N, CA, C and O of each residue as an XYZ file, in Angstrom:
852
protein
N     -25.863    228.393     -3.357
C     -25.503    228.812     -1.996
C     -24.047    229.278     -1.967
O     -23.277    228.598     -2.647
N     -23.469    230.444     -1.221
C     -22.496    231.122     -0.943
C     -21.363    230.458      0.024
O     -21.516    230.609      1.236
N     -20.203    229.710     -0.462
C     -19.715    228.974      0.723
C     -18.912    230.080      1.984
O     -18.860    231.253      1.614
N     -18.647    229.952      2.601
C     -18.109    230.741      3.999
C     -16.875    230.957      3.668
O     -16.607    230.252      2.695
N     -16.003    231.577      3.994
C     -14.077    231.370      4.026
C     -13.746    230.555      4.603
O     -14.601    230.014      5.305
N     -12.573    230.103      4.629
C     -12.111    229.149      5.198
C     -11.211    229.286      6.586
O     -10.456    230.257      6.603
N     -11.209    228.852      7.173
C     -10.807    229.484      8.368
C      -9.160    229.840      8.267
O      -8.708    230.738      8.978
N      -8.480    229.252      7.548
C      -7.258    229.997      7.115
C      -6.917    231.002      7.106
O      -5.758    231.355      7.323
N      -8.174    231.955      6.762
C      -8.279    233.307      6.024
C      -8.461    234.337      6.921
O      -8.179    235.526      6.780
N      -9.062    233.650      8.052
C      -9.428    234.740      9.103
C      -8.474    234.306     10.465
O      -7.569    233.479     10.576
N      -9.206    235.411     11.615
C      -8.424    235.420     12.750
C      -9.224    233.937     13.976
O     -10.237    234.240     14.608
N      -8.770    232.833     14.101
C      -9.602    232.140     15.186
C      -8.531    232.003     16.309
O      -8.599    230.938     16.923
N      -7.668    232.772     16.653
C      -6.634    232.543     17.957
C      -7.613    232.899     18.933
O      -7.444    233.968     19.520
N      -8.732    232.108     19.247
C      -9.555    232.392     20.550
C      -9.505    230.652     21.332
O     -10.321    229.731     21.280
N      -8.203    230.775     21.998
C      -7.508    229.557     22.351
C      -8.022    228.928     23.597
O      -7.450    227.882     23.903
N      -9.098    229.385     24.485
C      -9.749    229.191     25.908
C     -10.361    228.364     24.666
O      -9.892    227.343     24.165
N     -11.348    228.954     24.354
C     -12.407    228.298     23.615
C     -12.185    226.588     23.024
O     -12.854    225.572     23.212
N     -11.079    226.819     22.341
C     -10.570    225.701     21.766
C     -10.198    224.879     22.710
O     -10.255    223.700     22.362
N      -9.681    225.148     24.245
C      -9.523    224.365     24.904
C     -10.658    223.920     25.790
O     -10.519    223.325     26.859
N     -11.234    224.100     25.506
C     -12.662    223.902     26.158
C     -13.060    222.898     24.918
O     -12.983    221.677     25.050
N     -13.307    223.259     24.223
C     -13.722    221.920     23.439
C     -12.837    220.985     23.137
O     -13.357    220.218     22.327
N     -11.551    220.615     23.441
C     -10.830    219.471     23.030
C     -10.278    219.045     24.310
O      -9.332    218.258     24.289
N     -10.828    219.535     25.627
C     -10.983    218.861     26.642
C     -12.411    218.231     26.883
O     -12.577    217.141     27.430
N     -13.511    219.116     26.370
C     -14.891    218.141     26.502
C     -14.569    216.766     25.104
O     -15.172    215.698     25.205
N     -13.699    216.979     24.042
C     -13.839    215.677     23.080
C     -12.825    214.241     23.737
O     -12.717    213.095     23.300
N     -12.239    214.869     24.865
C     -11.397    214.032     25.766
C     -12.480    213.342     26.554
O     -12.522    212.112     26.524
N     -13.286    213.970     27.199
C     -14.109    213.387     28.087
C     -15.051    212.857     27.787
O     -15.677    212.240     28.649
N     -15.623    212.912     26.099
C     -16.021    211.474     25.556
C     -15.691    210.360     25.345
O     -16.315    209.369     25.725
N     -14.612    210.357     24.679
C     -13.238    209.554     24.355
C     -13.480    208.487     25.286
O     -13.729    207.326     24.963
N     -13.379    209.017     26.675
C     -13.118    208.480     27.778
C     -13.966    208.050     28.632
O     -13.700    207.286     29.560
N     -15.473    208.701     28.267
C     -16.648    208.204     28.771
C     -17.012    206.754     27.868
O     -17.274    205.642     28.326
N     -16.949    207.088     26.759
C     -17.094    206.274     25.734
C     -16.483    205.039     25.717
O     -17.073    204.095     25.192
N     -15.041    204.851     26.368
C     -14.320    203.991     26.512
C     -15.250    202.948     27.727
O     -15.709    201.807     27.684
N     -15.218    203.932     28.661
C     -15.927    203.607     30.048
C     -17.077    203.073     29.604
O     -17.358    202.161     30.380
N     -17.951    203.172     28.697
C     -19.138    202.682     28.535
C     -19.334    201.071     27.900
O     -20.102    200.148     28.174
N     -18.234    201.252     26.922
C     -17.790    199.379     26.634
C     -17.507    198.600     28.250
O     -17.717    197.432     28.577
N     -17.161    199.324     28.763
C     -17.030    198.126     30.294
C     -17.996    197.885     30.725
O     -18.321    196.759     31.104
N     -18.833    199.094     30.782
C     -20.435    198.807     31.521
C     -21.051    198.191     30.330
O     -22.182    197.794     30.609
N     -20.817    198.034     29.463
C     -21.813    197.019     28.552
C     -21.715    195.746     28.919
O     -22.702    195.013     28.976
N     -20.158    195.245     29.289
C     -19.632    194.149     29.089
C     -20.316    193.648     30.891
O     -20.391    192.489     31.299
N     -20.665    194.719     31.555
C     -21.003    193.586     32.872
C     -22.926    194.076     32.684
O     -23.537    195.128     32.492
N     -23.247    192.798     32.852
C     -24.011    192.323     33.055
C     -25.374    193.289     34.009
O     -26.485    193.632     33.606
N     -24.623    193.538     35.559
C     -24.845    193.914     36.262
C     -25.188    195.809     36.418
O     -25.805    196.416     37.293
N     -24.586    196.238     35.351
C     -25.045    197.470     35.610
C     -25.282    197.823     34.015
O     -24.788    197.267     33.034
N     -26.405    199.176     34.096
C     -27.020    199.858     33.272
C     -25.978    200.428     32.197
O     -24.832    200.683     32.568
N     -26.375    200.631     30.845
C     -25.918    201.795     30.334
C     -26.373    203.154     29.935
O     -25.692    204.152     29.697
N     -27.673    202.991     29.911
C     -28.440    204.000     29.574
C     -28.163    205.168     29.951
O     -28.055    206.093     29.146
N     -27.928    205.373     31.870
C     -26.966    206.406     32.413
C     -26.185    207.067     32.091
O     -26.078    208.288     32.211
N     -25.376    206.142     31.523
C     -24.081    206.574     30.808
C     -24.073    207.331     29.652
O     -23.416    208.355     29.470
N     -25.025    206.648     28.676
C     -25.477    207.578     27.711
C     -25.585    208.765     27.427
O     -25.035    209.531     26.636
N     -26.842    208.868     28.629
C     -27.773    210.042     28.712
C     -26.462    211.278     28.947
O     -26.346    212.394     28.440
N     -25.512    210.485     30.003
C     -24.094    211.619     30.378
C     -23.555    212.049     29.473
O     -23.468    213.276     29.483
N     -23.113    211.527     28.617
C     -22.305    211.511     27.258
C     -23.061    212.317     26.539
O     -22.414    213.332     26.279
N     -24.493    212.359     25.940
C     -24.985    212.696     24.895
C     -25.506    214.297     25.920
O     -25.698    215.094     25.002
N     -25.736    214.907     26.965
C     -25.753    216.014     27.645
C     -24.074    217.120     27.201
O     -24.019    218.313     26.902
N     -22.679    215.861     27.369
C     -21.658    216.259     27.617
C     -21.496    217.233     25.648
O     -21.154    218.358     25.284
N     -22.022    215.838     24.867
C     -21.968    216.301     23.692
C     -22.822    217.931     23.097
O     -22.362    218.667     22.224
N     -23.817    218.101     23.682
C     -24.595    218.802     23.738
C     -23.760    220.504     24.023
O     -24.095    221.559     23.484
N     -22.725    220.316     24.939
C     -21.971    221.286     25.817
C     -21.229    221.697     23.920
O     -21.206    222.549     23.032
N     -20.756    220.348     24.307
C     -19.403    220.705     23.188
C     -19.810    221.491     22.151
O     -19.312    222.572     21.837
N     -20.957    220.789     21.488
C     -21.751    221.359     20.571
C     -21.689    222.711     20.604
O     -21.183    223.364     19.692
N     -22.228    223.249     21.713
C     -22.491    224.722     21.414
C     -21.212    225.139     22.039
O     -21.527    226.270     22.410
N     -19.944    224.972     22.412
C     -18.709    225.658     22.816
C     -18.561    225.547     21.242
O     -18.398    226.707     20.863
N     -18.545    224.898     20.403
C     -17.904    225.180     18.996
C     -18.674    225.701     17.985
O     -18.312    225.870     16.821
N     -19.823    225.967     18.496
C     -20.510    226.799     17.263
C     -20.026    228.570     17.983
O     -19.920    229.630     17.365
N     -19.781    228.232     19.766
C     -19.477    229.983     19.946
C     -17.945    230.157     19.193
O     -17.588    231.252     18.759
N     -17.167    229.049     19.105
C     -15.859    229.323     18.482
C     -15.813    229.556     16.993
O     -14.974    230.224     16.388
N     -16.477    229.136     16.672
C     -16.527    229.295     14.797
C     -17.323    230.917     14.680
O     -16.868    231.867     14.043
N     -18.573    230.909     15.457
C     -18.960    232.152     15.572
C     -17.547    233.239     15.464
O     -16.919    233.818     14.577
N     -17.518    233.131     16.591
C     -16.138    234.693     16.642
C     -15.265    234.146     15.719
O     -14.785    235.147     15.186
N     -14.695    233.046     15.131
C     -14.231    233.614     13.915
C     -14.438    233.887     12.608
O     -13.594    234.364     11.850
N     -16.018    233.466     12.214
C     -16.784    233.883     11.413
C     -16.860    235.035     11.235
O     -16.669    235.502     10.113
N     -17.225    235.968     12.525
C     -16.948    237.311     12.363
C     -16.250    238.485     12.691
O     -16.530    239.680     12.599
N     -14.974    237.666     13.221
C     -13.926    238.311     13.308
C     -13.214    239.219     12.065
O     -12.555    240.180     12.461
N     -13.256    239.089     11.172
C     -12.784    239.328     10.194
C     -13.831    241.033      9.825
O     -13.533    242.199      9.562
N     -14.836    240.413      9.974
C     -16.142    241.529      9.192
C     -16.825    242.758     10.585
O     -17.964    243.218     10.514
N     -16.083    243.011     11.467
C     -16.854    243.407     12.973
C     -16.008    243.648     14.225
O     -15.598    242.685     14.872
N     -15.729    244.931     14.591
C     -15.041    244.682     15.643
C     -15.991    244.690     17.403
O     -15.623    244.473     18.557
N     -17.006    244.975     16.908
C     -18.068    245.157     18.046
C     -18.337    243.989     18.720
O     -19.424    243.994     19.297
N     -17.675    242.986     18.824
C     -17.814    241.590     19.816
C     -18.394    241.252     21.137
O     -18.848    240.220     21.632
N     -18.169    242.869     21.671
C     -18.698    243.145     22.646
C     -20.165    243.505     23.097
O     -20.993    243.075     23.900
N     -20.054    244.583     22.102
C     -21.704    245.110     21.930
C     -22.613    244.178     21.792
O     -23.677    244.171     22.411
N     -22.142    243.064     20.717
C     -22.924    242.195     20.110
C     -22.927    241.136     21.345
O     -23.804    240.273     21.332
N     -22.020    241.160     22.376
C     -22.468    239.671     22.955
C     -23.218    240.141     23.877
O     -24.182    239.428     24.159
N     -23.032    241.727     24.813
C     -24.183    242.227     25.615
C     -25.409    241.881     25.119
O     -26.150    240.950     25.435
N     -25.561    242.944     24.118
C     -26.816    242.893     23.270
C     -28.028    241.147     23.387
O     -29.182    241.095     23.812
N     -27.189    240.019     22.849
C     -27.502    239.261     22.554
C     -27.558    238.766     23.553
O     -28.445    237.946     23.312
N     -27.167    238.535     25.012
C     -27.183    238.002     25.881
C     -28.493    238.468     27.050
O     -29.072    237.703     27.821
N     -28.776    240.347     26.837
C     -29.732    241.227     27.473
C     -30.991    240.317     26.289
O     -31.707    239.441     26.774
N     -31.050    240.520     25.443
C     -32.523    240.126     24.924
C     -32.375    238.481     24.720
O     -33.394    238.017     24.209
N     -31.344    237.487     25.000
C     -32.099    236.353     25.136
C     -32.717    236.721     26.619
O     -33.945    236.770     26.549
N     -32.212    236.995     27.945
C     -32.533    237.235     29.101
C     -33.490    237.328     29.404
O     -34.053    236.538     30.162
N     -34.015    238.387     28.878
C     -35.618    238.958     28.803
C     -36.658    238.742     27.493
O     -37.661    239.423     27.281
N     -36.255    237.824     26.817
C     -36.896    236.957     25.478
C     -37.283    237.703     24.379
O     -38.125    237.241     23.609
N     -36.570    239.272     24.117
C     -37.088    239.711     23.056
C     -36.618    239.062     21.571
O     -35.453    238.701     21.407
N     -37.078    239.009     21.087
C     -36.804    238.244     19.896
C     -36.148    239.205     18.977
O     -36.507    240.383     18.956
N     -35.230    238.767     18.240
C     -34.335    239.768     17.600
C     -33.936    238.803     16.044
O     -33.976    237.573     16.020
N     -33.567    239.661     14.846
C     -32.830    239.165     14.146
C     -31.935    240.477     13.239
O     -32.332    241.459     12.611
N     -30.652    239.956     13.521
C     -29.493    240.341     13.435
C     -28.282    240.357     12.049
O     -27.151    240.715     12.378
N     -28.402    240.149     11.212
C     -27.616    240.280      9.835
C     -26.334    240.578      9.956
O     -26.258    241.477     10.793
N     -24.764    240.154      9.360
C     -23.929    240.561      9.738
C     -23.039    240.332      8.445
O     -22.325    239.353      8.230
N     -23.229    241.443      7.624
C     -22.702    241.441      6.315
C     -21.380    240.675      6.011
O     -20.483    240.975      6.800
N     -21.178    240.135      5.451
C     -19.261    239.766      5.024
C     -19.121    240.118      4.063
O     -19.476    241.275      3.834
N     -18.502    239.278      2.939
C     -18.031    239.660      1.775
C     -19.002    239.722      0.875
O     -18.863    240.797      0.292
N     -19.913    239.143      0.450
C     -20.650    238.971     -0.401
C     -22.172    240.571      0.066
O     -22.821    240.699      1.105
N     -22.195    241.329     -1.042
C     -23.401    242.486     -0.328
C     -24.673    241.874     -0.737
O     -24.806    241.141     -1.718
N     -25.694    242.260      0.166
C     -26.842    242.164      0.407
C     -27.665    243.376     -0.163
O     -28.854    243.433      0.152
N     -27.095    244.423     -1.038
C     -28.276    244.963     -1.441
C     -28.961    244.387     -2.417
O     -29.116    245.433     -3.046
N     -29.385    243.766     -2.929
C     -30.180    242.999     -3.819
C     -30.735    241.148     -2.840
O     -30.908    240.008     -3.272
N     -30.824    241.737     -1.522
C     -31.338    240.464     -0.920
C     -32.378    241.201      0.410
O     -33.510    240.985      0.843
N     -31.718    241.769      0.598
C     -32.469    242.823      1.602
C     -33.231    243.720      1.318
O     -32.774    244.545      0.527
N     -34.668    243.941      1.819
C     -35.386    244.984      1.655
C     -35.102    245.747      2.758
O     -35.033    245.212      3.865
N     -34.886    247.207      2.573
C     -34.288    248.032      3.762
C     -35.563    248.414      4.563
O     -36.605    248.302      3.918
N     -35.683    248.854      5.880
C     -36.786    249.618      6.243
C     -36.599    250.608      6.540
O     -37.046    251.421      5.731
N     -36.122    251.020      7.361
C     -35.916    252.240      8.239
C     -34.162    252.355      8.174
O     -33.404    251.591      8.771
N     -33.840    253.241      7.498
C     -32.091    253.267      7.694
C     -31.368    254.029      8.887
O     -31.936    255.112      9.023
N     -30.564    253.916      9.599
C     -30.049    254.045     10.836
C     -28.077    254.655     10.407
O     -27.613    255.683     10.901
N     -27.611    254.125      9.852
C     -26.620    254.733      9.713
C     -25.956    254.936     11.229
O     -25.266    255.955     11.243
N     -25.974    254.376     12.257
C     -25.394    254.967     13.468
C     -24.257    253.641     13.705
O     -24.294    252.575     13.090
N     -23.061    254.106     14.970
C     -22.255    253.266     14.839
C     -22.918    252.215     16.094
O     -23.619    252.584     17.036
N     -22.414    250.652     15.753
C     -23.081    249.405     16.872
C     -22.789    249.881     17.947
O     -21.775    250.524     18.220
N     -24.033    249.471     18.919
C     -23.732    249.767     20.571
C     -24.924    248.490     21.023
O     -25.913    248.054     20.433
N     -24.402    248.219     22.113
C     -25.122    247.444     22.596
C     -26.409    247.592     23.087
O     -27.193    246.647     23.176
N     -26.793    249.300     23.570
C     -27.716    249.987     23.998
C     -28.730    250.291     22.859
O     -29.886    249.967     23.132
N     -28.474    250.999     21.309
C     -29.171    250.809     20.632
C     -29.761    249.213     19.906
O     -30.862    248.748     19.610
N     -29.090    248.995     19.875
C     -29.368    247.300     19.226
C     -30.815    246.797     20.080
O     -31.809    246.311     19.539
N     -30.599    247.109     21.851
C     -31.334    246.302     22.653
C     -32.595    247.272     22.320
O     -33.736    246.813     22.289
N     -32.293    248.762     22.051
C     -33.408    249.674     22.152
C     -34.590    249.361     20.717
O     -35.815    249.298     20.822
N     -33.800    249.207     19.471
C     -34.568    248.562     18.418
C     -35.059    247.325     18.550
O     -35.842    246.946     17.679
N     -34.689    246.347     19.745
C     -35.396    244.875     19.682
C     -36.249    245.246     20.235
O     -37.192    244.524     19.913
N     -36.752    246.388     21.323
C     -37.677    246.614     22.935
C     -39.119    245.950     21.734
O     -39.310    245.962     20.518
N     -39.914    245.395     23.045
C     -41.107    244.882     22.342
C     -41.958    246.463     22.420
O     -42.268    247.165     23.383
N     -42.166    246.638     20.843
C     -43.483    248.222     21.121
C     -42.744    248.942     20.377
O     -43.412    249.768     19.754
N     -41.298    248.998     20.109
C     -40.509    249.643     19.087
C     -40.577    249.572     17.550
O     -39.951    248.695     16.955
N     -41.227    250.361     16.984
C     -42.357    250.302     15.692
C     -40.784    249.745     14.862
O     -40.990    249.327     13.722
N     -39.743    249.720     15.183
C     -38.768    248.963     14.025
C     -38.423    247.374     14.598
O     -37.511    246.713     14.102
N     -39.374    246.812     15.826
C     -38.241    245.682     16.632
C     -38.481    244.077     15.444
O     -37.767    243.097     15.230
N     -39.829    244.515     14.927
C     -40.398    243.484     14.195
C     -39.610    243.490     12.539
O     -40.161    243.929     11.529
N     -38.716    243.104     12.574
C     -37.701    242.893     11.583
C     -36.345    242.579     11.287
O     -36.082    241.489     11.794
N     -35.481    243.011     10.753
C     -33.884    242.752     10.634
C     -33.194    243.537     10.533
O     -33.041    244.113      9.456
N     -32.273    243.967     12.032
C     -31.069    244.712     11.340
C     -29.787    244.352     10.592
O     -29.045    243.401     10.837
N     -29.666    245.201      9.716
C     -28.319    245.034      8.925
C     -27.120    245.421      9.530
O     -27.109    246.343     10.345
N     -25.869    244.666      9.141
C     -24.864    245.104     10.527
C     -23.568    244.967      9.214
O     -23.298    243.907      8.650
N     -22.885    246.329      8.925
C     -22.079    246.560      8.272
C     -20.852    246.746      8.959
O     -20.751    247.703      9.726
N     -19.755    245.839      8.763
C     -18.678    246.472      9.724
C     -19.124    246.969     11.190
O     -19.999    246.320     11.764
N     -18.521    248.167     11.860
C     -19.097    248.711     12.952
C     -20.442    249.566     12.762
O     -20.585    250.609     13.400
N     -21.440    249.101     11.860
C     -22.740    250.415     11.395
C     -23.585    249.716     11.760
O     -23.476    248.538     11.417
N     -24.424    249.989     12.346
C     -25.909    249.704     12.238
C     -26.808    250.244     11.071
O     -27.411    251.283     11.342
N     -27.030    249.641      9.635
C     -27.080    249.989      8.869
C     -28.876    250.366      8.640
O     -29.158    251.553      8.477
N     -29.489    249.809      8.639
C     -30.851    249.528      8.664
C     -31.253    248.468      9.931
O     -30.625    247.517     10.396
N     -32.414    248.977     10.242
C     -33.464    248.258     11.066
C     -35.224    247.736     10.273
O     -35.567    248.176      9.176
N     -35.817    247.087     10.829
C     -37.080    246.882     10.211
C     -37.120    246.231      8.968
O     -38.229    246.257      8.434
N     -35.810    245.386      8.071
C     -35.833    245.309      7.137
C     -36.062    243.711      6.975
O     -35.767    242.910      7.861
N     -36.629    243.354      5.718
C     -37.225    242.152      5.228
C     -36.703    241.334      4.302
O     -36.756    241.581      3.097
N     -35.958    239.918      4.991
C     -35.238    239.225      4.579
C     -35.885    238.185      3.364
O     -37.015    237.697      3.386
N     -35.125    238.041      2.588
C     -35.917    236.057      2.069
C     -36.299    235.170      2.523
O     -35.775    234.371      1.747
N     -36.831    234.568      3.202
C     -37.820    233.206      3.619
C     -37.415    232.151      2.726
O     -37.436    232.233      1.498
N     -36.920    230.822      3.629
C     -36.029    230.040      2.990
C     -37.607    229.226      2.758
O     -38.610    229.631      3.346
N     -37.629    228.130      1.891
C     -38.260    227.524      1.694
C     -38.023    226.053      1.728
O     -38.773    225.283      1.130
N     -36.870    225.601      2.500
C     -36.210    224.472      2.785
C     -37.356    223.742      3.734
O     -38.163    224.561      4.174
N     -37.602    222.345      4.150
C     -38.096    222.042      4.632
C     -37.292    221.109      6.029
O     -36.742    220.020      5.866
N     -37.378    221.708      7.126
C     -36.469    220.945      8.371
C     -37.190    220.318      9.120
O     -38.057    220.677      9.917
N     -36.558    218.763      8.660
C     -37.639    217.235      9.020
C     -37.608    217.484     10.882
O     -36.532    217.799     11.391
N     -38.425    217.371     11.462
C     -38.474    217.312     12.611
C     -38.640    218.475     13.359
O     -38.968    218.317     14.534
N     -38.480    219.655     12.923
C     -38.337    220.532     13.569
C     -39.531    221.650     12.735
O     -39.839    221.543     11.549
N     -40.146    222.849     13.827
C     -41.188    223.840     13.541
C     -40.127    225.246     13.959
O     -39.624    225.555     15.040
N     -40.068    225.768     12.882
C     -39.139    226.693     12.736
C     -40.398    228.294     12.991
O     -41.604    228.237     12.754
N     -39.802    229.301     13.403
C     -40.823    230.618     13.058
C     -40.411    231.501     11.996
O     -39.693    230.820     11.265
N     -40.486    232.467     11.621
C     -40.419    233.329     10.397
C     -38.934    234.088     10.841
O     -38.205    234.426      9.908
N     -38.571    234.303     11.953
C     -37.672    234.734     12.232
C     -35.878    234.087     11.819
O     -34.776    234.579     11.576
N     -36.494    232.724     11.943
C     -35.663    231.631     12.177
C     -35.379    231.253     10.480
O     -34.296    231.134      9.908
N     -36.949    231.100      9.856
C     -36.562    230.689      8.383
C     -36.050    231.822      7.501
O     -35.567    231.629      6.386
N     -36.197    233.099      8.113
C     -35.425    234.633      6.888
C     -33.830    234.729      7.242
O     -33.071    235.315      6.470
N     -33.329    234.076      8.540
C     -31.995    233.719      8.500
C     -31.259    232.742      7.984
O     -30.062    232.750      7.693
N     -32.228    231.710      7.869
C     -32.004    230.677      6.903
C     -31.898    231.461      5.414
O     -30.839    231.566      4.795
N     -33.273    232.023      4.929
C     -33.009    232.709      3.616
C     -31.811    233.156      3.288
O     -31.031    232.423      2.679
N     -31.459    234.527      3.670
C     -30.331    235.100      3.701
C     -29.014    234.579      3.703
O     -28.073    234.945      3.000
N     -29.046    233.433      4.808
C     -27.698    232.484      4.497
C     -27.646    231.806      3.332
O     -26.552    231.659      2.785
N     -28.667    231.349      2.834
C     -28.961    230.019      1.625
C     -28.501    230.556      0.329
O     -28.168    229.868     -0.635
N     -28.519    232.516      0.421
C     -28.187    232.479     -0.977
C     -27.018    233.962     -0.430
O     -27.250    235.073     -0.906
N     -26.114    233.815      0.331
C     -24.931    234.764      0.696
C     -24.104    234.274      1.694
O     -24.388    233.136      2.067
N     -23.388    234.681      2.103
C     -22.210    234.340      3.193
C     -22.789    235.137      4.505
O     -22.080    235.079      5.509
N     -24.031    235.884      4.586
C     -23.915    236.542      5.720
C     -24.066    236.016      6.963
O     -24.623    234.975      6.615
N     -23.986    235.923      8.357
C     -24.202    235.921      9.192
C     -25.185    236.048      9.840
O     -25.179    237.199     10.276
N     -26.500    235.244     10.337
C     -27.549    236.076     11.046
C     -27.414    235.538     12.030
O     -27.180    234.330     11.987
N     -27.516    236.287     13.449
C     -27.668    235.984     14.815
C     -29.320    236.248     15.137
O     -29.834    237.365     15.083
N     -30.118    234.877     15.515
C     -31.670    234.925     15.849
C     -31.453    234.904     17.319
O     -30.302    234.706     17.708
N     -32.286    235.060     18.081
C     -33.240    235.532     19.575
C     -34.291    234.893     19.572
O     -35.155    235.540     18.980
N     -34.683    233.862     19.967
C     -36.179    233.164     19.778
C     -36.861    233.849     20.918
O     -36.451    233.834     22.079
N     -38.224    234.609     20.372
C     -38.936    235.451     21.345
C     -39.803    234.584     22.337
O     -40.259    235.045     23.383
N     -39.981    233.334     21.928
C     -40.500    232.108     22.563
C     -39.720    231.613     23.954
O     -40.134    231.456     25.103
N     -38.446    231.441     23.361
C     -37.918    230.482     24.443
C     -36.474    231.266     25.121
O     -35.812    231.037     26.133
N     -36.369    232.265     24.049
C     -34.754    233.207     25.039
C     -33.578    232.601     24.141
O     -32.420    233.018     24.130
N     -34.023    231.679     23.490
C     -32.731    230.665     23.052
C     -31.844    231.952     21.813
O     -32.281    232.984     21.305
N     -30.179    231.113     21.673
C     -29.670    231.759     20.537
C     -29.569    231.048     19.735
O     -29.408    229.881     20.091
N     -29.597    231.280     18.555
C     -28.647    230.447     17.430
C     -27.811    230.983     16.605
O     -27.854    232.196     16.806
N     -26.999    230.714     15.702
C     -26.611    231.175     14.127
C     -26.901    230.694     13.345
O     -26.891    229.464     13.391
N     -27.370    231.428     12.063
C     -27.573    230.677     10.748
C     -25.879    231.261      9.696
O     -25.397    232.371      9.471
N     -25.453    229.809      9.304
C     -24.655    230.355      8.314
C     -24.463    229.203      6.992
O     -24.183    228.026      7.218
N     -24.625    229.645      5.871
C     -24.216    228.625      4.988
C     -26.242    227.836      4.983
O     -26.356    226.779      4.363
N     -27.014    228.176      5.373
C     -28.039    227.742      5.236
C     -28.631    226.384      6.311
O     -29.376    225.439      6.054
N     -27.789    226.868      7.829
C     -27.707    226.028      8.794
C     -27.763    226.776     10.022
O     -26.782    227.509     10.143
N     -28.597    226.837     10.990
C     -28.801    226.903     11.800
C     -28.019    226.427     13.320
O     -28.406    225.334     13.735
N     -27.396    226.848     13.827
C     -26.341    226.376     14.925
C     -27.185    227.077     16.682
O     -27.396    228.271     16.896
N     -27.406    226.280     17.358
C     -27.473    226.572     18.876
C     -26.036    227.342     19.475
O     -25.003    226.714     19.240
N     -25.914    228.386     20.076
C     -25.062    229.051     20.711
C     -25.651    229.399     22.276
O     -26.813    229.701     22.546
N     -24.232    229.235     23.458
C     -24.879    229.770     24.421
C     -24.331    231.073     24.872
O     -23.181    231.505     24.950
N     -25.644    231.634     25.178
C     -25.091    233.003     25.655
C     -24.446    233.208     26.827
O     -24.721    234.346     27.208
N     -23.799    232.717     27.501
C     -22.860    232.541     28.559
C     -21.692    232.548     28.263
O     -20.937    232.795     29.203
N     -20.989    232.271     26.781
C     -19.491    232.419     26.292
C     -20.133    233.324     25.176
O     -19.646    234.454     25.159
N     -21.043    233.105     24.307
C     -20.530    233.897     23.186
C     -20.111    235.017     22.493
O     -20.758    235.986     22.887
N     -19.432    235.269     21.762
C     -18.955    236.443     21.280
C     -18.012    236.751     22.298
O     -17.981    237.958     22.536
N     -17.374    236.187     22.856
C     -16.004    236.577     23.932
C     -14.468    236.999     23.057
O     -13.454    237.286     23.694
């Protein structure tokens, strides 16, 4: 497996973000604190408390997978924009999408190409290749720098097994692709609207309400 850069290396001065998550790790801290008192009486529940905490964690969670995101691909992409329309219009309307986002390491010897595109990222084509009925939506685009490199194309299928969880084909060829390169894939679950990232051979929840900012 391909390890990632280190964040040293790239640009992460996306400082809202960061403060958003080290004010939600405050308000565990502090829930958490609060929750040893309610243990200690008798008289009231903790479970409540819990359930608050482990919702709050949930937040944080995905504020820091959108922060590692943009600087994951800060470095390799200046289309931040395109890409967060894009990704935000087809979770909306649940088209299912998967997204490739080259870095350092190349993918021609991991990728089967389908249909090559050569055009520069826009948020309008991206959404137009996911449309359900679009003889290229059922596949992967490749995302070179600012190019839309290929569409329709056919990733590796990880063969990892994830205890608890029923993954779709969409979900496990971003896994592939990460498991043996540094790239980036942004999935669209056509099921549920949801986002994620796969990087490093891991799968991350993102919400589309901050990401890619």
């Amino acid at each position: 497996m391909k390890g990632g850069l280190s964040l040293d290396k790239i640009n992460c001065d996306f400082s809202p973000m960061k403060t958003q998550i080290v004010e939600g790790i405050h308000r565990i801290i502090a829930d958490l604190q609060d929750s040893l008192q309610v243990l200690g009486n008798e008289n009231q529940c903790l479970l409540g408390e819990l359930e608050d905490i482990k919702t709050t964690f949930i937040n944080i969670e995905s504020a820091a997978a959108n922060f590692y995101l943009n600087c994951y691909l800060s470095a390799f992409t200046d289309k931040f924009e395109d890409l967060s329309v894009s990704v935000q219009n087809l979770s909306k309307h649940r088209y299912g999408a998967l997204i490739v986002v080259e870095r350092t390491d190349s993918l021609e010897d991991y990728v089967q190409k389908g249909t090559m595109v050569g055009a520069p990222l826009t948020s309008v084509l991206l959404e137009t290749i996911f449309y359900p009925g679009n003889p290229l939506h059922d596949g992967a685009v490749l995302i070179r720098a600012n190019q839309i490199v290929s569409a329709a194309s056919v990733l590796p299928l990880s063969q990892a097994i994830i205890i608890g969880k029923k993954i779709g084909t969409r979900h496990r060829a971003a896994l592939g692709i990460s498991e043996q390169t540094d790239a980036l894939v942004l999935v669209v679950s056509e099921e549920t609207g949801k986002v994620s990232f796969a990087l490093n051979g891991r799968l991350y929840p993102i919400s589309t309400v901050q990401a890619l900012h």
